RNA sequence: GGCGGCUUAGCCAAGUGGUAAGGCAGAGGUCUGCAAAACCUCUAUUCUCCGGUUCGAAUCCGGAAGCCGCCUCCA
């Protein structure tokens, strides 16, 4: 069985076959750079990172585009409130975003286009939509006419007339022919301040959805393989984007739609008013290590709501410590003659890992394969030790898995002189069998986050994650 | 009101007809000066509940309850 994804468009698991063999074109909806992204954003971005990494693991060459939304109601309002230019405002949060990507060990996408740099492309699409009868002008703005697009509502599984019964109705609906119609181009108004473009469409700014149509087609062409985002984007954003792109191209543009579920915090939707709203930086401040955060956000299947809790963070930390301890055990294992067992264990683990990941990125099964491998290998280490060749094979295997997981490399830590001295003092105390003193020093170090292990090869230390 | 999803041990979670993976936490043991790590053993006769289909169901069907999401700019 090969790679299978659940396609939101069909609601079915489908065998993955890229348009061009060996190559995958991937469009992933990126952040609106108006604030520090929260861990829910990163849950989705990490799902996309896992997807990208696994596609590469499978041997595909991947071209990924992640857009940066740097003009919309929120960015305009926030920059005006601060009294600084929009570009200066969004640059601040773009920078923070890329810092976070580095912190969480993202495998970077090929393109991170910004909306404000693609207004020309957006205008071109809108002009064609106008010409082809998919759009109309009203009050200086331009709207997409959803009734002109057959199959509108297929992605979110709505019928257009069901939208009218919806609870919320846009405030400016009087300008539109139908409530479901949405803005492609927004005429300038006072609230926009100095944020506008003078274009053949008039003075104004683009609507939200059009940027993704423009940037996806610019970098990936008018047919590409996978489009992803959070479930909240299914409607309206992705459906509207689909309506625009497909009408423009004259055929379906996206082959597979994948959506990740949201993250909850302590069982509740994350919100600033509930005080359960966390950015990546908040978690770092609380002392959680980046790989543990990555583990926690990636280890629940992307189509399941992830209930983020501090208990869960602690569990993630524990699991990772086991993986790091294992790698140390491998390194320090006593020398043994080469056997076939390690080869078998690796083979089995790899098969299971791939089989699980092939099934719509079943990360739980894939991680179980890894942990089974850890236990099996630990047994071998206890009974026999490892040959240098086996150590090498294990290292290569873990490295291969880490090209997908991205959290297996323990962050390098250095200890300061004081800690080094305490460890030396404790060793002295131990060699003189002054165990009271030795235990006291060990406790002291533990409070500093340094864990000691007395092994036949001497005392080893590690830093708590 | 409409549409959709979820409910498996203290917590997270895999498992889509054949008798409950894995992780964290916990208990006991081996090892250790004591620990830590590791290993071994144990921790759900049972999968929200009630019916049904079947030789057999966590898995399929029907019903109920609870939680959650979307229904026009929130990943």
Short mmCIF file of C-alpha atoms (C1' of nucleotides) in Angstrom, two decimals:
data_model
loop_
_atom_site.label_atom_id
_atom_site.label_comp_id
_atom_site.label_asym_id
_atom_site.label_seq_id
_atom_site.Cartn_x
_atom_site.Cartn_y
_atom_site.Cartn_z
CA UNK A 1 0.00 0.00 0.00
CA UNK A 2 1.31 3.41 -0.88
CA UNK A 3 0.75 6.86 0.47
CA UNK A 4 -2.87 7.71 1.24
CA UNK A 5 -4.41 11.03 2.29
CA UNK A 6 -7.87 11.97 3.40
CA UNK A 7 -8.98 14.53 0.85
CA UNK A 8 -11.34 17.10 2.33
CA UNK A 9 -12.85 17.63 -1.08
CA UNK A 10 -14.09 14.05 -1.41
CA UNK A 11 -14.05 13.17 2.29
CA UNK A 12 -12.36 9.96 1.32
CA UNK A 13 -8.95 8.49 1.73
CA UNK A 14 -7.29 8.58 -1.65
CA UNK A 15 -4.07 7.08 -2.92
CA UNK A 16 -1.63 9.90 -3.46
CA UNK A 17 -0.39 10.29 -7.02
CA UNK A 18 1.28 13.59 -7.87
CA UNK A 19 0.56 15.32 -11.15
CA UNK A 20 4.17 14.87 -12.13
CA UNK A 21 5.89 11.67 -10.96
CA UNK A 22 8.49 12.25 -8.29
CA UNK A 23 7.50 15.84 -7.65
CA UNK A 24 5.03 17.37 -5.22
CA UNK A 25 3.77 20.92 -5.30
CA UNK A 26 2.39 22.02 -1.98
CA UNK A 27 0.59 25.18 -0.99
CA UNK A 28 0.25 25.80 2.72
CA UNK A 29 -1.69 28.73 4.10
CA UNK A 30 0.68 30.77 6.22
CA UNK A 31 0.35 33.30 9.01
CA UNK A 32 -1.23 36.71 9.05
CA UNK A 33 1.66 38.71 10.38
CA UNK A 34 -0.21 40.92 12.81
CA UNK A 35 0.95 39.33 16.07
CA UNK A 36 3.10 36.52 17.39
CA UNK A 37 1.66 33.26 16.11
CA UNK A 38 0.12 31.07 18.82
CA UNK A 39 0.68 27.39 19.39
CA UNK A 40 -2.50 26.58 17.48
CA UNK A 41 -0.98 28.19 14.41
CA UNK A 42 2.11 26.10 14.95
CA UNK A 43 0.09 22.95 15.33
CA UNK A 44 -1.07 23.45 11.76
CA UNK A 45 2.30 24.60 10.47
CA UNK A 46 3.95 21.59 12.08
CA UNK A 47 1.46 19.25 10.45
CA UNK A 48 2.49 20.81 7.15
CA UNK A 49 6.13 20.44 8.08
CA UNK A 50 5.58 16.77 8.88
CA UNK A 51 3.80 16.32 5.56
CA UNK A 52 6.59 18.04 3.68
CA UNK A 53 9.29 16.07 5.45
CA UNK A 54 7.56 12.76 4.90
CA UNK A 55 7.08 13.48 1.20
CA UNK A 56 10.79 14.16 0.99
CA UNK A 57 11.50 10.98 2.96
CA UNK A 58 9.46 9.13 0.35
CA UNK A 59 11.76 10.49 -2.31
CA UNK A 60 9.59 13.23 -3.77
CA UNK A 61 11.12 16.55 -4.57
CA UNK A 62 8.89 19.09 -2.87
CA UNK A 63 8.11 22.64 -3.83
CA UNK A 64 6.26 24.27 -0.98
CA UNK A 65 4.77 27.73 -0.89
CA UNK A 66 3.69 29.34 2.34
CA UNK A 67 2.16 32.75 1.99
CA UNK A 68 2.47 35.61 4.44
CA UNK A 69 -0.67 37.66 4.74
CA UNK A 70 0.64 41.14 5.33
CA UNK A 71 -2.41 43.17 4.43
CA UNK A 72 -5.89 42.64 5.88
CA UNK A 73 -8.22 44.30 8.37
CA UNK A 74 -6.19 43.30 11.37
CA UNK A 75 -2.75 44.31 10.13
CA UNK A 76 -4.07 47.64 8.88
CA UNK A 77 -5.91 48.40 12.10
CA UNK A 78 -2.97 47.40 14.30
CA UNK A 79 -0.38 49.38 12.35
CA UNK A 80 -2.56 52.47 12.32
CA UNK A 81 -3.13 52.16 16.02
CA UNK A 82 0.61 52.22 16.54
CA UNK A 83 1.00 54.97 13.99
CA UNK A 84 3.63 53.16 11.96
CA UNK A 85 3.61 52.11 8.31
CA UNK A 86 1.98 48.80 7.55
CA UNK A 87 5.20 47.38 6.14
CA UNK A 88 7.14 48.25 9.26
CA UNK A 89 4.48 46.68 11.42
CA UNK A 90 4.26 43.42 9.48
CA UNK A 91 8.05 43.17 9.14
CA UNK A 92 8.27 42.89 12.89
CA UNK A 93 5.99 39.89 13.03
CA UNK A 94 7.38 38.26 9.91
CA UNK A 95 10.75 38.34 11.55
CA UNK A 96 9.33 36.79 14.71
CA UNK A 97 7.66 34.10 12.62
CA UNK A 98 10.90 33.06 10.97
CA UNK A 99 12.65 33.01 14.32
CA UNK A 100 9.97 30.66 15.60
CA UNK A 101 10.35 28.41 12.57
CA UNK A 102 14.00 28.09 13.38
CA UNK A 103 13.30 27.40 17.05
CA UNK A 104 10.89 24.60 16.20
CA UNK A 105 13.27 23.11 13.65
CA UNK A 106 11.06 23.59 10.62
CA UNK A 107 12.30 22.38 7.29
CA UNK A 108 11.87 25.65 5.44
CA UNK A 109 9.58 25.98 2.44
CA UNK A 110 10.92 27.01 -0.95
CA UNK A 111 8.83 30.18 -1.10
CA UNK A 112 7.35 32.56 1.46
CA UNK A 113 5.65 35.14 -0.74
CA UNK A 114 4.03 38.19 0.81
CA UNK A 115 0.62 39.36 -0.33
CA UNK A 116 1.65 42.98 -0.74
CA UNK A 117 4.24 41.96 -3.31
CA UNK A 118 1.71 40.23 -5.53
CA UNK A 119 -1.01 42.79 -5.98
CA UNK A 120 -0.29 42.96 -9.72
CA UNK A 121 -0.97 39.22 -10.11
CA UNK A 122 -4.17 39.57 -8.10
CA UNK A 123 -5.38 42.40 -10.31
CA UNK A 124 -4.83 40.28 -13.39
CA UNK A 125 -6.92 37.45 -12.01
CA UNK A 126 -9.70 39.81 -10.98
CA UNK A 127 -9.73 41.39 -14.43
CA UNK A 128 -10.18 38.03 -16.06
CA UNK A 129 -12.92 37.07 -13.62
CA UNK A 130 -14.71 40.33 -14.45
CA UNK A 131 -14.37 39.66 -18.17
CA UNK A 132 -15.64 36.11 -17.81
CA UNK A 133 -18.67 37.06 -15.77
CA UNK A 134 -17.54 35.68 -12.41
CA UNK A 135 -17.31 39.09 -10.81
CA UNK A 136 -19.05 42.44 -10.71
CA UNK A 137 -18.34 45.92 -9.48
CA UNK A 138 -20.44 47.55 -6.81
CA UNK A 139 -19.71 50.75 -4.94
CA UNK A 140 -16.11 50.75 -6.13
CA UNK A 141 -15.47 47.26 -4.80
CA UNK A 142 -15.44 44.10 -6.83
CA UNK A 143 -17.25 40.99 -5.73
CA UNK A 144 -17.17 37.39 -6.75
CA UNK A 145 -20.51 36.09 -7.93
CA UNK A 146 -20.82 32.66 -6.38
CA UNK A 147 -23.88 31.77 -8.42
CA UNK A 148 -21.65 31.89 -11.51
CA UNK A 149 -19.49 29.08 -10.18
CA UNK A 150 -21.12 25.67 -10.45
CA UNK A 151 -20.34 23.50 -7.47
CA UNK A 152 -19.78 26.35 -5.06
CA UNK A 153 -20.02 24.76 -1.63
CA UNK A 154 -18.54 21.41 -2.58
CA UNK A 155 -15.44 21.72 -0.45
CA UNK A 156 -17.19 22.66 2.81
CA UNK A 157 -20.14 20.46 1.83
CA UNK A 158 -22.69 23.25 1.89
CA UNK A 159 -25.24 24.20 -0.62
CA UNK A 160 -25.12 27.90 -1.50
CA UNK A 161 -28.69 28.46 -0.34
CA UNK A 162 -27.85 27.03 3.07
CA UNK A 163 -25.50 29.94 3.54
CA UNK A 164 -28.39 32.35 3.56
CA UNK A 165 -29.78 30.63 6.61
CA UNK A 166 -26.47 31.08 8.35
CA UNK A 167 -26.33 32.76 11.72
CA UNK A 168 -24.02 35.53 10.63
CA UNK A 169 -24.58 37.93 7.79
CA UNK A 170 -21.93 40.30 6.57
CA UNK A 171 -22.64 43.90 7.56
CA UNK A 172 -22.00 45.28 4.09
CA UNK A 173 -24.19 42.77 2.32
CA UNK A 174 -26.32 45.49 0.81
CA UNK A 175 -23.55 46.16 -1.67
CA UNK A 176 -23.57 42.59 -2.85
CA UNK A 177 -26.03 40.89 -5.11
CA UNK A 178 -26.12 37.90 -2.82
CA UNK A 179 -24.93 37.49 0.73
CA UNK A 180 -22.61 34.69 -0.28
CA UNK A 181 -20.71 36.87 -2.69
CA UNK A 182 -17.36 38.00 -1.38
CA UNK A 183 -14.91 40.79 -2.03
CA UNK A 184 -12.12 40.36 -4.56
CA UNK A 185 -11.16 44.00 -4.36
CA UNK A 186 -12.09 46.46 -1.64
CA UNK A 187 -12.49 50.10 -2.52
CA UNK A 188 -10.40 52.36 -0.32
CA UNK A 189 -12.11 53.80 2.70
CA UNK A 190 -10.92 55.96 5.53
CA UNK A 191 -10.10 53.07 7.81
CA UNK A 192 -7.43 51.99 5.33
CA UNK A 193 -5.42 55.17 5.81
CA UNK A 194 -2.44 55.16 3.49
CA UNK A 195 -2.85 51.48 2.68
CA UNK A 196 -4.08 51.31 -0.91
CA UNK A 197 -3.00 50.52 -4.43
CA UNK A 198 -3.87 52.55 -7.50
CA UNK A 199 -4.73 49.92 -10.07
CA UNK A 200 -6.91 49.54 -13.17
CA UNK A 201 -9.51 48.27 -10.73
CA UNK A 202 -9.47 51.57 -8.88
CA UNK A 203 -7.97 52.73 -5.61
CA UNK A 204 -8.21 50.05 -2.97
CA UNK A 205 -6.77 46.82 -1.65
CA UNK A 206 -7.22 43.14 -2.34
CA UNK A 207 -9.74 40.91 -0.62
CA UNK A 208 -8.43 38.14 1.58
CA UNK A 209 -8.86 35.09 -0.61
CA UNK A 210 -7.41 36.42 -3.82
CA UNK A 211 -3.85 36.48 -2.51
CA UNK A 212 -3.76 32.72 -2.22
CA UNK A 213 -5.13 32.24 -5.71
CA UNK A 214 -2.52 34.61 -7.09
CA UNK A 215 0.48 33.30 -5.19
CA UNK A 216 -0.31 29.61 -5.49
CA UNK A 217 -0.73 29.82 -9.24
CA UNK A 218 2.27 32.06 -9.67
CA UNK A 219 4.66 29.69 -7.95
CA UNK A 220 3.01 26.34 -8.60
CA UNK A 221 1.10 26.82 -11.81
CA UNK A 222 -2.61 26.39 -12.43
CA UNK A 223 -2.56 22.75 -11.43
CA UNK A 224 -0.82 21.61 -8.28
CA UNK A 225 -0.96 18.66 -5.93
CA UNK A 226 -1.77 19.57 -2.35
CA UNK A 227 -3.33 22.51 -0.57
CA UNK A 228 -3.47 22.55 3.21
CA UNK A 229 -4.59 24.67 6.12
CA UNK A 230 -6.53 24.59 9.36
CA UNK A 231 -10.12 23.35 9.33
CA UNK A 232 -11.43 26.83 9.90
CA UNK A 233 -10.11 27.72 6.48
CA UNK A 234 -12.28 25.19 4.68
CA UNK A 235 -14.98 27.80 4.68
CA UNK A 236 -14.94 30.51 3.63
CA UNK A 237 -11.29 30.94 2.72
CA UNK A 238 -10.48 27.81 0.77
CA UNK A 239 -13.85 27.52 -0.88
CA UNK A 240 -13.60 31.08 -2.10
CA UNK A 241 -10.04 30.59 -3.19
CA UNK A 242 -11.10 27.50 -5.09
CA UNK A 243 -13.95 29.37 -6.75
CA UNK A 244 -11.54 32.09 -7.88
CA UNK A 245 -8.71 29.86 -9.00
CA UNK A 246 -10.83 27.28 -10.79
CA UNK A 247 -12.88 29.95 -12.55
CA UNK A 248 -9.69 31.67 -13.61
CA UNK A 249 -7.97 28.49 -14.77
CA UNK A 250 -11.03 26.88 -16.28
CA UNK A 251 -10.43 23.62 -14.46
CA UNK A 252 -9.77 22.34 -10.92
CA UNK A 253 -6.44 23.68 -9.72
CA UNK A 254 -5.90 21.65 -6.54
CA UNK A 255 -5.80 17.87 -6.53
CA UNK A 256 -5.80 17.13 -2.77
CA UNK A 257 -7.07 19.30 0.07
CA UNK A 258 -5.77 18.46 3.55
CA UNK A 259 -6.93 20.17 6.72
CA UNK A 260 -5.70 19.95 10.27
CA UNK A 261 -7.95 20.08 13.29
CA UNK A 262 -7.63 22.78 15.88
CA UNK A 263 -5.80 22.79 19.12
CA UNK A 264 -7.64 23.17 22.40
CA UNK A 265 -6.04 24.26 25.64
CA UNK A 266 -7.17 22.34 28.73
CA UNK A 267 -10.22 21.26 26.77
CA UNK A 268 -11.26 24.76 25.78
CA UNK A 269 -10.86 26.82 22.71
CA UNK A 270 -7.81 29.00 23.09
CA UNK A 271 -8.75 32.61 23.62
CA UNK A 272 -7.19 35.64 25.15
CA UNK A 273 -10.19 36.24 27.38
CA UNK A 274 -9.93 32.78 28.92
CA UNK A 275 -6.27 33.34 29.66
CA UNK A 276 -5.32 30.10 27.94
CA UNK A 277 -3.76 31.72 24.93
CA UNK A 278 -0.13 30.79 24.38
CA UNK A 279 2.47 31.79 21.88
CA UNK A 280 5.58 29.75 21.32
CA UNK A 281 7.51 32.33 23.29
CA UNK A 282 5.19 31.87 26.26
CA UNK A 283 6.05 28.18 26.42
CA UNK A 284 9.75 28.83 26.09
CA UNK A 285 9.49 31.27 28.96
CA UNK A 286 7.84 28.56 31.02
CA UNK A 287 10.95 26.49 30.48
CA UNK A 288 9.81 23.96 27.91
CA UNK A 289 12.47 22.92 25.44
CA UNK A 290 11.75 23.49 21.75
CA UNK A 291 11.97 19.80 20.78
CA UNK A 292 9.48 18.93 23.53
CA UNK A 293 7.09 21.53 22.18
CA UNK A 294 7.58 20.18 18.69
CA UNK A 295 6.94 16.66 19.97
CA UNK A 296 3.79 17.69 21.83
CA UNK A 297 2.33 19.48 18.83
CA UNK A 298 3.22 16.83 16.29
CA UNK A 299 2.50 13.60 18.15
CA UNK A 300 -1.29 13.75 17.84
CA UNK A 301 -2.74 12.95 14.45
CA UNK A 302 -3.45 16.10 12.47
CA UNK A 303 -7.14 15.38 11.93
CA UNK A 304 -7.79 14.99 15.64
CA UNK A 305 -8.32 17.94 17.96
CA UNK A 306 -5.19 18.28 20.05
CA UNK A 307 -5.89 19.02 23.66
CA UNK A 308 -2.86 20.96 24.78
CA UNK A 309 -2.22 20.65 28.51
CA UNK A 310 0.76 21.13 30.75
CA UNK A 311 0.39 17.52 31.78
CA UNK A 312 0.72 16.66 28.11
CA UNK A 313 3.79 18.86 27.81
CA UNK A 314 5.35 16.97 30.70
CA UNK A 315 4.52 13.68 29.02
CA UNK A 316 6.12 14.89 25.81
CA UNK A 317 9.20 15.83 27.73
CA UNK A 318 9.33 12.40 29.35
CA UNK A 319 8.95 10.63 26.03
CA UNK A 320 11.70 12.70 24.47
CA UNK A 321 14.00 12.08 27.41
CA UNK A 322 13.55 8.39 26.82
CA UNK A 323 14.57 8.85 23.20
CA UNK A 324 17.61 10.92 24.12
CA UNK A 325 18.64 8.49 26.87
CA UNK A 326 18.37 5.73 24.33
CA UNK A 327 20.73 7.45 21.96
CA UNK A 328 23.21 7.86 24.77
CA UNK A 329 22.89 4.18 25.66
CA UNK A 330 23.64 3.24 22.08
CA UNK A 331 26.71 5.43 22.06
CA UNK A 332 27.99 4.04 25.35
CA UNK A 333 27.05 0.40 24.75
CA UNK A 334 29.84 -2.06 25.36
CA UNK A 335 31.42 -3.55 22.31
CA UNK A 336 29.99 -6.76 20.98
CA UNK A 337 30.33 -8.93 17.96
CA UNK A 338 28.06 -8.15 15.10
CA UNK A 339 24.79 -10.05 14.96
CA UNK A 340 21.72 -9.99 12.79
CA UNK A 341 19.35 -8.76 15.49
CA UNK A 342 19.93 -5.05 15.06
CA UNK A 343 19.42 -5.33 11.34
CA UNK A 344 16.14 -7.15 11.90
CA UNK A 345 14.95 -4.62 14.46
CA UNK A 346 15.73 -1.73 12.16
CA UNK A 347 14.04 -3.39 9.25
CA UNK A 348 10.88 -4.09 11.22
CA UNK A 349 10.76 -0.60 12.70
CA UNK A 350 11.25 1.02 9.33
CA UNK A 351 8.54 -1.05 7.68
CA UNK A 352 6.03 -0.22 10.40
CA UNK A 353 7.00 3.43 10.51
CA UNK A 354 6.46 3.80 6.77
CA UNK A 355 3.31 1.76 6.73
CA UNK A 356 1.79 3.96 9.43
CA UNK A 357 2.95 7.24 7.95
CA UNK A 358 1.71 6.15 4.54
CA UNK A 359 -1.74 5.91 6.07
CA UNK A 360 -2.57 9.60 6.13
CA UNK A 361 0.42 10.38 8.38
CA UNK A 362 -0.57 8.12 11.24
CA UNK A 363 1.98 9.53 13.61
CA UNK A 364 0.85 7.51 16.65
CA UNK A 365 1.54 4.23 14.93
CA UNK A 366 4.79 5.55 13.54
CA UNK A 367 6.00 6.64 16.97
CA UNK A 368 4.95 3.31 18.46
CA UNK A 369 7.26 1.64 15.92
CA UNK A 370 10.08 3.87 17.11
CA UNK A 371 9.45 3.11 20.78
CA UNK A 372 9.23 -0.61 20.10
CA UNK A 373 12.58 -0.35 18.38
CA UNK A 374 14.00 1.46 21.39
CA UNK A 375 12.92 -1.25 23.79
CA UNK A 376 14.15 -4.04 21.56
CA UNK A 377 17.52 -2.41 21.09
CA UNK A 378 17.88 -1.67 24.79
CA UNK A 379 17.43 -5.38 25.41
CA UNK A 380 20.19 -6.15 22.95
CA UNK A 381 22.45 -3.62 24.61
CA UNK A 382 21.90 -5.24 27.99
CA UNK A 383 22.39 -8.79 26.76
CA UNK A 384 25.22 -8.32 24.30
CA UNK A 385 26.24 -4.74 23.65
CA UNK A 386 26.61 -3.40 20.14
CA UNK A 387 29.19 -3.71 17.41
CA UNK A 388 30.60 -0.47 15.98
CA UNK A 389 28.87 -1.31 12.73
CA UNK A 390 25.52 -1.74 14.52
CA UNK A 391 25.93 1.56 16.28
CA UNK A 392 26.49 3.16 12.93
CA UNK A 393 23.41 1.50 11.47
CA UNK A 394 21.27 2.64 14.38
CA UNK A 395 22.59 6.14 14.04
CA UNK A 396 21.78 6.22 10.36
CA UNK A 397 18.31 4.85 10.97
CA UNK A 398 17.49 7.41 13.65
CA UNK A 399 18.85 10.13 11.45
CA UNK A 400 16.55 8.98 8.68
CA UNK A 401 13.55 8.99 11.01
CA UNK A 402 14.55 12.38 12.29
CA UNK A 403 14.43 13.77 8.78
CA UNK A 404 10.68 13.27 9.24
CA UNK A 405 10.22 13.88 12.96
CA UNK A 406 12.67 16.68 13.56
CA UNK A 407 12.98 16.23 17.32
CA UNK A 408 15.44 13.37 17.76
CA UNK A 409 18.55 15.50 18.00
CA UNK A 410 19.13 16.48 21.57
CA UNK A 411 19.86 20.17 21.88
CA UNK A 412 23.50 20.57 22.72
CA UNK A 413 24.04 21.93 26.18
CA UNK A 414 27.07 23.26 27.87
CA UNK A 415 27.58 23.40 31.58
CA UNK A 416 29.18 26.23 33.37
CA UNK A 417 32.23 26.05 35.53
CA UNK A 418 30.25 26.00 38.74
CA UNK A 419 28.33 22.91 37.72
CA UNK A 420 31.50 21.23 36.61
CA UNK A 421 33.04 21.93 39.97
CA UNK A 422 30.04 20.54 41.84
CA UNK A 423 30.20 17.36 39.82
CA UNK A 424 33.90 17.00 40.56
CA UNK A 425 33.30 17.62 44.26
CA UNK A 426 30.62 14.98 44.30
CA UNK A 427 32.91 12.49 42.64
CA UNK A 428 35.51 13.19 45.29
CA UNK A 429 32.96 12.67 48.02
CA UNK A 430 31.84 9.44 46.44
CA UNK A 431 35.31 8.04 46.09
CA UNK A 432 35.80 8.74 49.79
CA UNK A 433 32.46 7.06 50.43
CA UNK A 434 31.09 10.27 51.89
CA UNK A 435 27.64 9.48 50.61
CA UNK A 436 25.79 12.05 52.66
CA UNK A 437 27.85 14.82 51.08
CA UNK A 438 27.60 13.19 47.68
CA UNK A 439 23.82 12.90 47.81
CA UNK A 440 23.50 16.45 48.95
CA UNK A 441 25.55 17.66 45.99
CA UNK A 442 23.49 15.52 43.65
CA UNK A 443 20.32 17.09 44.98
CA UNK A 444 21.79 20.53 44.54
CA UNK A 445 22.64 19.80 40.93
CA UNK A 446 19.19 18.37 40.32
CA UNK A 447 17.68 21.65 41.44
CA UNK A 448 19.78 23.26 38.73
CA UNK A 449 18.33 20.85 36.19
CA UNK A 450 21.39 18.62 36.02
CA UNK A 451 20.68 14.90 36.33
CA UNK A 452 23.53 12.58 37.25
CA UNK A 453 23.91 8.95 36.35
CA UNK A 454 26.62 6.85 37.92
CA UNK A 455 27.59 4.21 35.41
CA UNK A 456 30.41 1.67 35.22
CA UNK A 457 32.07 4.11 32.84
CA UNK A 458 31.93 6.87 35.40
CA UNK A 459 29.46 9.59 36.31
CA UNK A 460 27.47 11.04 33.45
CA UNK A 461 25.33 14.13 33.52
CA UNK A 462 22.47 15.39 31.41
CA UNK A 463 20.33 18.43 31.47
CA UNK A 464 16.64 18.03 32.12
CA UNK A 465 14.58 19.05 29.10
"C1'" G B 1 -32.01 25.74 12.96
"C1'" G B 2 -28.41 23.31 9.10
"C1'" C B 3 -23.88 20.48 8.28
"C1'" G B 4 -19.78 17.77 10.25
"C1'" G B 5 -16.57 15.54 13.94
"C1'" C B 6 -15.37 13.19 18.54
"C1'" U B 7 -16.25 9.71 23.12
"C1'" U B 8 -10.67 3.50 24.20
"C1'" A B 9 -7.01 2.83 31.45
"C1'" G B 10 -5.25 8.50 36.02
"C1'" C B 11 -3.65 11.46 31.30
"C1'" C B 12 -2.36 11.35 25.80
"C1'" A B 13 -3.42 7.79 22.13
"C1'" A B 14 -3.27 3.31 18.06
"C1'" G B 15 -6.58 0.01 16.54
"C1'" U B 16 -12.63 -0.10 10.79
"C1'" G B 17 -15.13 -7.86 11.99
"C1'" G B 18 -11.11 -12.33 15.03
"C1'" U B 19 -10.39 -11.44 20.79
"C1'" A B 20 -7.24 -4.16 23.39
"C1'" A B 21 -0.19 -0.96 20.07
"C1'" G B 22 2.74 2.91 22.04
"C1'" G B 23 3.96 7.18 25.36
"C1'" C B 24 3.47 9.69 30.21
"C1'" A B 25 2.24 8.77 35.24
"C1'" G B 26 1.88 4.71 39.14
"C1'" A B 27 3.23 -0.22 41.85
"C1'" G B 28 6.70 -4.30 42.55
"C1'" G B 29 11.40 -6.54 41.05
"C1'" U B 30 16.70 -6.73 38.80
"C1'" C B 31 20.90 -3.40 38.75
"C1'" U B 32 23.02 0.56 42.18
"C1'" G B 33 26.39 2.77 48.30
"C1'" C B 34 21.61 5.08 47.47
"C1'" A B 35 19.76 6.96 43.10
"C1'" A B 36 19.23 7.73 37.77
"C1'" A B 37 18.82 5.21 33.20
"C1'" A B 38 17.69 0.49 31.34
"C1'" C B 39 15.30 -4.22 31.59
"C1'" C B 40 11.34 -7.58 33.67
"C1'" U B 41 6.36 -7.94 35.83
"C1'" C B 42 1.81 -5.55 36.95
"C1'" U B 43 -1.96 -1.46 35.93
"C1'" A B 44 -8.98 -1.43 30.51
"C1'" U B 45 -12.25 -9.36 30.92
"C1'" U B 46 -13.01 -4.17 28.24
"C1'" C B 47 -13.61 0.33 24.41
"C1'" U B 48 -19.94 6.67 26.76
"C1'" C B 49 -24.80 4.04 27.20
"C1'" C B 50 -28.96 0.88 25.16
"C1'" G B 51 -30.58 -2.36 21.43
"C1'" G B 52 -29.53 -5.17 16.74
"C1'" U B 53 -26.59 -8.00 12.81
"C1'" U B 54 -22.78 -11.95 13.26
"C1'" C B 55 -19.86 -18.13 15.14
"C1'" G B 56 -17.38 -13.61 16.64
"C1'" A B 57 -17.99 -6.13 17.25
"C1'" A B 58 -14.05 -1.00 20.20
"C1'" U B 59 -14.71 -1.89 15.00
"C1'" C B 60 -21.02 -2.77 11.05
"C1'" C B 61 -26.47 -1.03 11.74
"C1'" G B 62 -30.34 1.65 14.75
"C1'" G B 63 -31.29 4.70 19.01
"C1'" A B 64 -29.78 7.80 23.34
"C1'" A B 65 -26.34 10.96 26.14
"C1'" G B 66 -22.11 14.14 26.50
"C1'" C B 67 -18.31 17.19 24.27
"C1'" C B 68 -16.49 20.01 20.09
"C1'" G B 69 -16.26 22.55 15.36
"C1'" C B 70 -18.17 25.23 11.00
"C1'" C B 71 -22.43 28.09 8.98
"C1'" U B 72 -18.61 34.83 5.35
"C1'" C B 73 -11.97 37.32 6.57
"C1'" C B 74 -10.10 32.66 13.30
"C1'" A B 75 -4.43 27.73 11.87
#
